[in-house]
CSV table of C-alpha atoms and ligand atoms in Angstrom, one decimal:
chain,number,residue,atom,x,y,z
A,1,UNK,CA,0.0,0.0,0.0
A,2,UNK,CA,1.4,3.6,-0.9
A,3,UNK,CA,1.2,6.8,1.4
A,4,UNK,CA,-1.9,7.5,3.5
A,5,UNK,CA,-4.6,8.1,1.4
A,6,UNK,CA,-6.0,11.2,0.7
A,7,UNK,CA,-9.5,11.8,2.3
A,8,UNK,CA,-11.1,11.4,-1.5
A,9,UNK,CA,-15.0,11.3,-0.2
A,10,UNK,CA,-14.4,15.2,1.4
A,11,UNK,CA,-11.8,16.0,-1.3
A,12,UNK,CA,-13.9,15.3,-4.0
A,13,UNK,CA,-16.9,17.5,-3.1
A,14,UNK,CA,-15.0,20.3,-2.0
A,15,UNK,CA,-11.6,20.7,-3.1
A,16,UNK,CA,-12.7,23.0,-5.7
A,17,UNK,CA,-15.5,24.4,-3.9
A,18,UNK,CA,-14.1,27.9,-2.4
A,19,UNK,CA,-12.9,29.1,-5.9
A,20,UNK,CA,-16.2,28.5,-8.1
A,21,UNK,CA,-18.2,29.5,-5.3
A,22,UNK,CA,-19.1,33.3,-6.4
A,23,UNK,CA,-23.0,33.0,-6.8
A,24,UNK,CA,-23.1,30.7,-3.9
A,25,UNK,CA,-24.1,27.6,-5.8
A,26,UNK,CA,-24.1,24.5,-3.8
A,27,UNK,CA,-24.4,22.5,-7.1
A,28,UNK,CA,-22.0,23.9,-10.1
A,29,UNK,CA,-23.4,25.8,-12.9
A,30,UNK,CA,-22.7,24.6,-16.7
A,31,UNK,CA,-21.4,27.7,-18.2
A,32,UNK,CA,-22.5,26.7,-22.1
A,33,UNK,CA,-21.3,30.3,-23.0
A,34,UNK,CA,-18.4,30.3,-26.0
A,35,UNK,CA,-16.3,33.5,-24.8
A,36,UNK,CA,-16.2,35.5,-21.8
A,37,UNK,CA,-17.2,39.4,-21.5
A,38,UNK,CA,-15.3,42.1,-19.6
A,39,UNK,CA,-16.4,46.1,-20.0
A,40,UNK,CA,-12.8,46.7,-18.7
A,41,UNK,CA,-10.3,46.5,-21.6
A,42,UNK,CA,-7.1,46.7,-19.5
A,43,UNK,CA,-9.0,43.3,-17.3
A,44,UNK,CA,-9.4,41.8,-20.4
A,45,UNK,CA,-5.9,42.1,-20.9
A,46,UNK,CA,-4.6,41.0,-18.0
A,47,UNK,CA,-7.2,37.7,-17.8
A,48,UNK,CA,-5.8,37.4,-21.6
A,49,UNK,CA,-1.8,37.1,-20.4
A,50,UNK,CA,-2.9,35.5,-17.4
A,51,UNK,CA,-1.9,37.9,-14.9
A,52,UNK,CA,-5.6,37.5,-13.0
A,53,UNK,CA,-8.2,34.8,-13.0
A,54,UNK,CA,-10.5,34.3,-15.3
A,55,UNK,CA,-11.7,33.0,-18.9
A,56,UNK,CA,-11.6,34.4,-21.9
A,57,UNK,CA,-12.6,31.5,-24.7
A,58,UNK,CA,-13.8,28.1,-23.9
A,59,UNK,CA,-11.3,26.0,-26.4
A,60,UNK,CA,-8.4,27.2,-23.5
A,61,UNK,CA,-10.4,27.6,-20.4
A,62,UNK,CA,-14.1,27.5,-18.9
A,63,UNK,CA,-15.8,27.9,-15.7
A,64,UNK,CA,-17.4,24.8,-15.7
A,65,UNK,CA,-14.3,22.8,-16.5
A,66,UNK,CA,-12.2,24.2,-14.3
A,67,UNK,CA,-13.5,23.1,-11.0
A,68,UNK,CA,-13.3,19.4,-12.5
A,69,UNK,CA,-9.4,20.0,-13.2
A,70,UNK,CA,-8.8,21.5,-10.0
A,71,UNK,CA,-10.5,18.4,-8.4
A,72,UNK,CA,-8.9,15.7,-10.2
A,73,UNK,CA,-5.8,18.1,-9.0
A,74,UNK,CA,-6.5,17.4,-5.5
A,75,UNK,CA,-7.1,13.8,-5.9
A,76,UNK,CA,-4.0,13.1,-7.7
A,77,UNK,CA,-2.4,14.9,-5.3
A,78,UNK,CA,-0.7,17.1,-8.0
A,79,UNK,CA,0.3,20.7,-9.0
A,80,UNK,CA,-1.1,21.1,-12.2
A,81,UNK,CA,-4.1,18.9,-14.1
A,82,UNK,CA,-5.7,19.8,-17.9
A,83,UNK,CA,-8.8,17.7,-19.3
A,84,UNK,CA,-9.5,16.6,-22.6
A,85,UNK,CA,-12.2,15.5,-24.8
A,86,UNK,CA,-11.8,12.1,-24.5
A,87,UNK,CA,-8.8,9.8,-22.8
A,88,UNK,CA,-7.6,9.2,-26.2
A,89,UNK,CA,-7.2,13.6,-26.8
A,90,UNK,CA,-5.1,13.2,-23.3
A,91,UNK,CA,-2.8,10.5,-24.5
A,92,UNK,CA,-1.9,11.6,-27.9
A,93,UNK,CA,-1.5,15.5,-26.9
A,94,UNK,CA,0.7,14.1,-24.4
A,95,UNK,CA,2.8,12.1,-26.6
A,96,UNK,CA,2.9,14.2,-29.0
A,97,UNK,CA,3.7,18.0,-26.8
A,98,UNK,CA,6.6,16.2,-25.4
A,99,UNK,CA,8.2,14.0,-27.7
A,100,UNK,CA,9.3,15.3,-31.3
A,101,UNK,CA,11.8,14.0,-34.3
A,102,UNK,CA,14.9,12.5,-33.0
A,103,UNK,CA,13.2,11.4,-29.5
A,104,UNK,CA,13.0,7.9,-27.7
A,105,UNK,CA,10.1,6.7,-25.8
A,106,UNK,CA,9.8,3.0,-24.1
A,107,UNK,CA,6.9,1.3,-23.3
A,108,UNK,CA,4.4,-1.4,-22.9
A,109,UNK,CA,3.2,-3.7,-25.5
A,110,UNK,CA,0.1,-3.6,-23.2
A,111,UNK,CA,-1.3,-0.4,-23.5
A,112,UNK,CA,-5.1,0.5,-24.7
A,113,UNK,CA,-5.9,-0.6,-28.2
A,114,UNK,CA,-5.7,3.5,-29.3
A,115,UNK,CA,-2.1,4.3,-27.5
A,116,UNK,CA,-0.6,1.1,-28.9
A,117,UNK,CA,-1.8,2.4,-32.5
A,118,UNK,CA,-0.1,6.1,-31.7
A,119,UNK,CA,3.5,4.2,-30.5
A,120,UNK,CA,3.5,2.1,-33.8
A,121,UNK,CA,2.0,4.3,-36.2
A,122,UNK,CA,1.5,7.9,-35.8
A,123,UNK,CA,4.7,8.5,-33.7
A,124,UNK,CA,7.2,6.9,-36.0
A,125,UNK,CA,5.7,9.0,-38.7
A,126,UNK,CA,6.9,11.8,-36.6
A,127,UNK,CA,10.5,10.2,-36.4
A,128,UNK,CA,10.0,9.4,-32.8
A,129,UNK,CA,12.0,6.2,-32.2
A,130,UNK,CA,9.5,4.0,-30.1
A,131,UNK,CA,11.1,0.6,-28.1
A,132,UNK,CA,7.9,-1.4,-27.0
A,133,UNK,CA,8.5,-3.8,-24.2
A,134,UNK,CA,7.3,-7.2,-22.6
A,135,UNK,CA,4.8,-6.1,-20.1
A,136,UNK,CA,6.3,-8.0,-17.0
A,137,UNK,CA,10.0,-8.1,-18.2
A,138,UNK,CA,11.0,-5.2,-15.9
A,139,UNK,CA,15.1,-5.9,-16.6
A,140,UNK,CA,14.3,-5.9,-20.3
A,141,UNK,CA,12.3,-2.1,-19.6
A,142,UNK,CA,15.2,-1.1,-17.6
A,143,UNK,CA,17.8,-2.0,-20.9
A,144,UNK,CA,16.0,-0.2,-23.3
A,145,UNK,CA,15.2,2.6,-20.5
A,146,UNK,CA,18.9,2.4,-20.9
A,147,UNK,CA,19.4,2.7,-24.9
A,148,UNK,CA,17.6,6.4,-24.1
A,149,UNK,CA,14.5,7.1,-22.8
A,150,UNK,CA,12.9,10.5,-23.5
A,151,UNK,CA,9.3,9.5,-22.6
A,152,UNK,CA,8.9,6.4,-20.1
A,153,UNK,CA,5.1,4.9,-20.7
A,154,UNK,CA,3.5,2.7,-18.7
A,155,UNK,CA,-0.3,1.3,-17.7
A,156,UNK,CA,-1.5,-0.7,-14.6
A,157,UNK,CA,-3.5,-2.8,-14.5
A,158,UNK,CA,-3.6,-3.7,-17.9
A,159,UNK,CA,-6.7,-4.7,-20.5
A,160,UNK,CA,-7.6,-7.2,-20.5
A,161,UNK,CA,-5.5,-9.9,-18.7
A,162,UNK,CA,-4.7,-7.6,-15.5
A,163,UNK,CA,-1.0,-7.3,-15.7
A,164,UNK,CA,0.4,-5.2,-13.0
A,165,UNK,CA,3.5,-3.3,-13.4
A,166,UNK,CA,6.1,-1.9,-11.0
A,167,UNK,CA,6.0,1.6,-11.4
A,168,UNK,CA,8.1,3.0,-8.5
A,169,UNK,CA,11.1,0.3,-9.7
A,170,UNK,CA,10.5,1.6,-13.1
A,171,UNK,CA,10.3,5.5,-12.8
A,172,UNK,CA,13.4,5.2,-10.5
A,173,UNK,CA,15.5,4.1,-13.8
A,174,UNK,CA,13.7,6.1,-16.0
A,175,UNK,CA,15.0,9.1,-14.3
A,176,UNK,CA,18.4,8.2,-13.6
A,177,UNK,CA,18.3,8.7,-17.9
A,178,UNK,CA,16.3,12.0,-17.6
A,179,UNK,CA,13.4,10.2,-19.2
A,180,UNK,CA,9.4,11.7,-18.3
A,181,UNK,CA,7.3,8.7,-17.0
A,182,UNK,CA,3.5,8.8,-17.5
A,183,UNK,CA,1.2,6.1,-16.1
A,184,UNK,CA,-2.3,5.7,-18.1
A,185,UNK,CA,-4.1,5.0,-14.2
A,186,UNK,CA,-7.9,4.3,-15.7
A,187,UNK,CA,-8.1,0.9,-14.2
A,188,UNK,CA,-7.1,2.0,-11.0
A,189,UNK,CA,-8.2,5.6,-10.3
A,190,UNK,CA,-6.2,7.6,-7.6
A,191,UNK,CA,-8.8,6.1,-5.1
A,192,UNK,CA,-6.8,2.8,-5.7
A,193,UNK,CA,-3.7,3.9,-6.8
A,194,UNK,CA,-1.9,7.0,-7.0
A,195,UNK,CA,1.1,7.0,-9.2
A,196,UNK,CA,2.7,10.4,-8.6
A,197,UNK,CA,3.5,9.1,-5.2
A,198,UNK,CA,5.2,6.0,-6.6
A,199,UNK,CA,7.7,8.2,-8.6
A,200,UNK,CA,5.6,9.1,-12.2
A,201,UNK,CA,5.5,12.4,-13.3
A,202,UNK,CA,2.2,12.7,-15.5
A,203,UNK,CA,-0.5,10.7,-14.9
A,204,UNK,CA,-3.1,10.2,-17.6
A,205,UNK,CA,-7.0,8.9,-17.4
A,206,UNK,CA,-9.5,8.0,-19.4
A,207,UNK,CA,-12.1,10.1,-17.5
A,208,UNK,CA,-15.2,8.0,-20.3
A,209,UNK,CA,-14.3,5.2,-17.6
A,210,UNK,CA,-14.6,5.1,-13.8
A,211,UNK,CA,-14.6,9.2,-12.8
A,212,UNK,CA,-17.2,9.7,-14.9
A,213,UNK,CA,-18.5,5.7,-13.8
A,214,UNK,CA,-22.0,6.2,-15.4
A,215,UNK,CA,-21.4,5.6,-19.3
A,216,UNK,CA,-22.7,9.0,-20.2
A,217,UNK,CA,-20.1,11.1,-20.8
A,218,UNK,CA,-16.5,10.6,-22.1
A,219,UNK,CA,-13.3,13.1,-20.9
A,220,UNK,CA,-9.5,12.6,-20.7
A,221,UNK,CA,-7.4,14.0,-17.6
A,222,UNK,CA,-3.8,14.7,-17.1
A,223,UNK,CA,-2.2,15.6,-14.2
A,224,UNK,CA,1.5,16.1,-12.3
A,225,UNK,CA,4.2,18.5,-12.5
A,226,UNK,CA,3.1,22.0,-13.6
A,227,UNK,CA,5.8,22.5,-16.0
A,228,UNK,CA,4.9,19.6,-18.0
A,229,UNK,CA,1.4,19.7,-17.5
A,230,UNK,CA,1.8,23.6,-19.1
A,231,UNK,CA,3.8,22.5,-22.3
A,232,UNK,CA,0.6,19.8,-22.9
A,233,UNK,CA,-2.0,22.7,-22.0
A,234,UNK,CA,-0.2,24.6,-24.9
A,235,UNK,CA,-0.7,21.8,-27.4
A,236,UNK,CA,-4.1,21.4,-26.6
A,237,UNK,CA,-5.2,24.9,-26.7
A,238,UNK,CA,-4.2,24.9,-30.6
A,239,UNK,CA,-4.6,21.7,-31.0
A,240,UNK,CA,-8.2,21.7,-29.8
A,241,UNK,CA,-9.5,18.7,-27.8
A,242,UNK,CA,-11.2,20.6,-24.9
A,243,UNK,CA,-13.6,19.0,-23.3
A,244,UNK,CA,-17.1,20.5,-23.0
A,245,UNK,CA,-19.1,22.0,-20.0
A,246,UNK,CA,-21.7,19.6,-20.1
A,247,UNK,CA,-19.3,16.5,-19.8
A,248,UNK,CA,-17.1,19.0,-17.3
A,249,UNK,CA,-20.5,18.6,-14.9
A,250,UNK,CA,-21.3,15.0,-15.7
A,251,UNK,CA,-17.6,13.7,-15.2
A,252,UNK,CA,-17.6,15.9,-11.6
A,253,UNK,CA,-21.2,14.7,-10.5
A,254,UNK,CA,-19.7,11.6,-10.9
A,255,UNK,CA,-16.2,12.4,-9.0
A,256,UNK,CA,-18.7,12.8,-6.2
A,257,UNK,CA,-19.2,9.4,-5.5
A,258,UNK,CA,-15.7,8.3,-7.0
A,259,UNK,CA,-14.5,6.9,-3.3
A,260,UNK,CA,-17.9,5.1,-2.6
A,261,UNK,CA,-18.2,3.6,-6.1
A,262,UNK,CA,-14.7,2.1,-6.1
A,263,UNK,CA,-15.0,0.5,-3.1
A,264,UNK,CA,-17.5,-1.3,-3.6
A,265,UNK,CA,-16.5,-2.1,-7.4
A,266,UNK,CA,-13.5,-3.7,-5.2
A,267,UNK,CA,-15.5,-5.7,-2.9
A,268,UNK,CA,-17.9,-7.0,-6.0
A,269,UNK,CA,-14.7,-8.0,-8.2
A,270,UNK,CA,-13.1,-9.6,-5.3
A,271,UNK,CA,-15.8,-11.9,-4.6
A,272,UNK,CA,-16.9,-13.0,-8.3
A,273,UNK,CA,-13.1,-13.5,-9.1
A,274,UNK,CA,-13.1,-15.7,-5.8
A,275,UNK,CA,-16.2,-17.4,-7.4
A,276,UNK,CA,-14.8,-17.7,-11.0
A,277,UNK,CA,-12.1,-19.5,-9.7
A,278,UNK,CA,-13.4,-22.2,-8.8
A,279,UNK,CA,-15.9,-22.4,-11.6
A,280,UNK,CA,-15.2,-25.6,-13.4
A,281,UNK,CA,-16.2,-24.2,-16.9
A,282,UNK,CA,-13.6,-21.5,-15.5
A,283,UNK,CA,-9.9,-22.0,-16.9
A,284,UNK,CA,-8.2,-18.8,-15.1
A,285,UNK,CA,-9.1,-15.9,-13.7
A,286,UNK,CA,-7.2,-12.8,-14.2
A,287,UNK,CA,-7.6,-10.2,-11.1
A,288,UNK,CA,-4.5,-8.7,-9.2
A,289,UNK,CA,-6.3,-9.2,-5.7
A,290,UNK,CA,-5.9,-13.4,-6.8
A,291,UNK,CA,-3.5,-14.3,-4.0
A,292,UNK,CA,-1.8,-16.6,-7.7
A,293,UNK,CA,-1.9,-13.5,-9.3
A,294,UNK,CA,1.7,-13.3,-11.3
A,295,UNK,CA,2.0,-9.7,-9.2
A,296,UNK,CA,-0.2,-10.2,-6.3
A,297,UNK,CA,2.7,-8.6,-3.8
A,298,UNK,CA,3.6,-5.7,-6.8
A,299,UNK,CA,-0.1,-4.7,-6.4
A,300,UNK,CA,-0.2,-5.2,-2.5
A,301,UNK,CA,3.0,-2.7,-2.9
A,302,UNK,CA,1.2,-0.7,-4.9
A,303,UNK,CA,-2.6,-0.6,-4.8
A,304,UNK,CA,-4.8,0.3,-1.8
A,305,UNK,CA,-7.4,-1.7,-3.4
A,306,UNK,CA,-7.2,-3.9,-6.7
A,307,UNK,CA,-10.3,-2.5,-8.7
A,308,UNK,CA,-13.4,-3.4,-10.5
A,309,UNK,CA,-11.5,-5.0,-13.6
A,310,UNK,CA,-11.2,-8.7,-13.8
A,311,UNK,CA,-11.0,-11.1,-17.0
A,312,UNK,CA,-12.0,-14.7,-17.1
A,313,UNK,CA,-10.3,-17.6,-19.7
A,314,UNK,CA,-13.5,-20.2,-20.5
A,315,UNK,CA,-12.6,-23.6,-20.6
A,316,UNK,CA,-13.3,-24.5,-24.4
A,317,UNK,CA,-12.9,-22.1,-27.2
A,318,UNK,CA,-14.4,-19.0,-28.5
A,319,UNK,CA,-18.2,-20.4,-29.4
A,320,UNK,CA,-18.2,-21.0,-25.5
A,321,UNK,CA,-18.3,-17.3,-25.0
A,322,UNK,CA,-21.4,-17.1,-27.2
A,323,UNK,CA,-23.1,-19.2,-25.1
A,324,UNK,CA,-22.6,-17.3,-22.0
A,325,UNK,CA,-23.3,-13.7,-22.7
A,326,UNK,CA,-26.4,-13.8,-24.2
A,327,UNK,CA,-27.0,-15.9,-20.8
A,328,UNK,CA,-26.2,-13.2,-18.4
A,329,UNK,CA,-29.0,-10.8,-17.4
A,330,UNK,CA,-27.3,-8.6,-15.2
A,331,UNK,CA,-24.5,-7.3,-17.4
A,332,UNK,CA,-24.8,-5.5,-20.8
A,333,UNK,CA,-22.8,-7.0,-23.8
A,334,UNK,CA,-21.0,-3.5,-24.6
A,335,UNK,CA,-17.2,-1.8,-25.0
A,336,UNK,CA,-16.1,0.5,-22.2
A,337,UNK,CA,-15.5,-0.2,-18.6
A,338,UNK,CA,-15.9,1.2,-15.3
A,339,UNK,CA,-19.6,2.2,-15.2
A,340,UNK,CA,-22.0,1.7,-12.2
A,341,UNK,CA,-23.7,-1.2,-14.2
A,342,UNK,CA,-21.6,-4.4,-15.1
A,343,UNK,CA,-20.1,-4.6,-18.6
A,344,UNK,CA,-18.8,-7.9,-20.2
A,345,UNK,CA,-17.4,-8.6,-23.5
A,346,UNK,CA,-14.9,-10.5,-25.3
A,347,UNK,CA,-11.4,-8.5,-26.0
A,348,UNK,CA,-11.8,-11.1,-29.6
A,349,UNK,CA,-15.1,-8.8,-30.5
A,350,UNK,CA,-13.9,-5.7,-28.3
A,351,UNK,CA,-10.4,-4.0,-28.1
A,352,UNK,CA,-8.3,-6.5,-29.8
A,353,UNK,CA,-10.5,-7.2,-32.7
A,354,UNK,CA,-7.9,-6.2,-35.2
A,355,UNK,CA,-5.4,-8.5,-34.3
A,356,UNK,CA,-5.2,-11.8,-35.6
A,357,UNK,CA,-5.7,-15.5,-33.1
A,358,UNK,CA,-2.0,-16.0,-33.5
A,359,UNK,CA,-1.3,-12.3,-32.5
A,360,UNK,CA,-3.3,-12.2,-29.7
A,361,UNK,CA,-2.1,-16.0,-28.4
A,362,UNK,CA,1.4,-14.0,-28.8
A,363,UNK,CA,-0.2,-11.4,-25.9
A,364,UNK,CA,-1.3,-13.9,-23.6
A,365,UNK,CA,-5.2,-13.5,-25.0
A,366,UNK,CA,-7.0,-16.8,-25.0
A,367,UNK,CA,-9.7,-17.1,-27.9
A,368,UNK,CA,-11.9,-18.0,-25.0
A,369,UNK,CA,-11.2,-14.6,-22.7
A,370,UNK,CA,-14.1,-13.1,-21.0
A,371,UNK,CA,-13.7,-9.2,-19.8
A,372,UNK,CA,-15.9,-8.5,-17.0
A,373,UNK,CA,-16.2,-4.8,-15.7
A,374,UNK,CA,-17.7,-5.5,-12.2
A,375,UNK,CA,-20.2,-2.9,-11.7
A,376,UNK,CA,-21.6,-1.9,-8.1
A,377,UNK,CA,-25.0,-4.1,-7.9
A,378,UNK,CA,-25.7,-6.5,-5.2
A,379,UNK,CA,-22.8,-9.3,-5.9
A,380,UNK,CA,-25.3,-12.2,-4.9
A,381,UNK,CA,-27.1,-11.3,-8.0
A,382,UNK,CA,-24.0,-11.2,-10.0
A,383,UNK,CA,-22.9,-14.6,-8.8
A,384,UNK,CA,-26.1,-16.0,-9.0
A,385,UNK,CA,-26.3,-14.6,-12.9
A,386,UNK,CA,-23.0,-15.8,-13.5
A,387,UNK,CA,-23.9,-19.3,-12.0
A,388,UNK,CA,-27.1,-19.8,-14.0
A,389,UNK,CA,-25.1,-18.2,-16.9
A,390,UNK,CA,-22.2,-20.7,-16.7
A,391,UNK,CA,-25.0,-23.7,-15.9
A,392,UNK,CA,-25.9,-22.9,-19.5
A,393,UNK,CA,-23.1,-23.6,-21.8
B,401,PLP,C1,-10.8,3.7,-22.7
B,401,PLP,C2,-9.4,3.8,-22.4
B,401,PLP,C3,-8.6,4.8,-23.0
B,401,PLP,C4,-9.2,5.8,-24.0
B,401,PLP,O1,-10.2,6.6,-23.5
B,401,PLP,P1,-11.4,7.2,-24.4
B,401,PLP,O2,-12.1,8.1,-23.4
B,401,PLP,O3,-12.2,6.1,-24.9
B,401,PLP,O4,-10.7,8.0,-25.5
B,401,PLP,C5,-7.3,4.9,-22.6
B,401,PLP,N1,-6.7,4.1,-21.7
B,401,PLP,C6,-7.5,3.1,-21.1
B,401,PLP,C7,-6.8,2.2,-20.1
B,401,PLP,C8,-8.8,3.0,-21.4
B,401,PLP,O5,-9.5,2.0,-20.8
């Protein structure tokens, strides 16, 4: 477990409470409005350089996004955080505001679908030299951190088989060779895990997932050290992917309940990976809080609780896996993750579609893989759904 935890229930109702509070609102307004008005020309000027508060145009800043950033701020425990439009807008404006021609950046092989498509295609394009890396071979990161390392990348847990990677062992190296380390912490959400204490200095979320938790609203965050967290907000005021007001609201309405949701998407996974287990139509489980979990002590280390993500291997092949989810009632057959309501599909049919059988045997994919986003209803009715589900095949 990392530092003592941040109090996120009171944090996340009020941490940016005192400055959005000028109409005494108790619930935040959603400022729809385009540009900003000021009669005073020189206060125009100065909100325009930044030398006082305020907004001008809502493609750089806007009232109603704002408080979200300065909350997500608070929970990460950071001096700077930016949102996007999506987690995808917060990954690539990342990638590309701080890595150019000429640069090196190591990661993963298992990042999300979309990353993995900007380290192999869009960033060589851009003569970015990109070293991607086993997942788990941590001396094999730590050589190519080695080679040069402008930009280390990393994700934990990973989709869809739950890897868990060492991030303070990682981030120790990377800046021994002046490399940036950025952790992609969706899974977790600082609730769980909180990687600027472990040693990373951006960490990026798809806010789409468990902040917003209610699969109504998609968002990207990045937050960490103010410097770097500048040279992105840059990039993404030209570059454009601001998120909107109305999603602002949704994804903090949702940060309201961030602490109580994840807890109980812990307890929920815990116990239907406890049942999985020892399913017999069940071949593995993969969840970190698995005591055979390859890094069960990495995410003891690590996490303060091991999430609402787990996956599941069938025994059999693929057409076993249509059997069961059109069996399961309490679970919609949908993408995405990290809502309030339980999500299941197969990474074959969902975010490794593209790749063929013998690629995806390469990543440790079986045909027969299950993804199961544990949502927060009553687990006896997700066992008891899984049961009946897994009585039918
Ligand atoms: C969904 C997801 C993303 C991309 O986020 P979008 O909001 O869909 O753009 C990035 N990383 C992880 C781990 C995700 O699950």
């Amino acid at each position: 477990m990392t530092e003592q935890s941040r109090r996120f229930g009171t944090l996340a109702l009020w941490a940016a409470h005192r400055e959005t509070a000028a109409e005494k609102d108790v619930a935040l307004p959603i400022h729809h409005s385009v540009s900003f008005a000021y009669d005073d020309v020189d206060e125009w000027f100065d909100v325009a350089v930044g030398k006082r508060p305020g907004h001008i145009y809502s493609r750089n800043t806007n009232p109603t996004v704002r408080p979200l950033e300065l909350t997500m701020r608070a929970l990460d425990g950071a001096e700077e955080c930016i949102s996007f439009s999506t987690g995808m807008a917060a990954i690539s404006n990342t990638l590309f505001a701080l890595l150019g021609p000429g640069d090196r950046a190591v990661a993963i092989k298992d990042t999300y679908g979309g990353t993995n498509k900007i380290f192999l295609e869009f960033l060589p394009r851009n003569n970015v030299d990109v070293a991607l890396c086993d997942t788990l071979d941590f001396e094999a990161i730590e050589a190519e951190i080695r080679k040069g390392c402008k930009v280390l990348y990393l994700e934990t847990p990973t989709n869809p088989t739950l890897k868990v990677v060492d991030i303070a062992r990682l981030a120790r190296v990377a800046h021994e060779h002046r490399g940036i380390v950025i952790v992609d912490n969706t899974f977790a959400t600082p609730v769980n895990q909180r990687p600027l204490e472990l040693g990373a200095d951006l960490v990026v979320y798809s806010a789409t997932k468990y902040l917003n938790g209610h699969s109504d609203a998609m968002g990207g965050i990045l937050s960490g050290a103010k410097d770097l967290v500048d040279r992105v907000f840059h990039y993404r005021e030209i570059n454009g992917a601001a998120l909107h007001a109305h999603s602002a609201y949704m994804i903090l309405r949702g940060l309201k309940t961030l602490e109580l949701r994840i807890k109980r998407h812990n307890e929920n996974a815990q116990q239907v990976a406890e049942y999985l287990r020892e399913h017999d139509k069940v071949e593995s489980v993969f969840y970190p809080g698995l005591p055979e979990h390859a890094n069960h002590d990495i995410a003891c280390r690590q996490m303060d609780g091991f999430g609402g993500m787990l996956s599941f291997a069938l025994r059999g092949d693929f057409d076993q896996v249509k059997l069961l989810l059109p069996r399961l009632r309490y679970s919609h057959n949908a993408a995405s993750l990290g809502s309030v309501s339980t999500l299941v599909g197969p990474p074959r049919v969902t975010s490794h579609v593209e790749l063929s059988m013998e690629e995806r045997r390469a990543m440790g994919i079986p045909e027969s893989l299950v993804r199961y986003s544990v949502g927060i209803e009553n687990v006896e009715d997700l066992l008891a759904d899984l049961a009946s589900g897994l009585a039918g095949i």
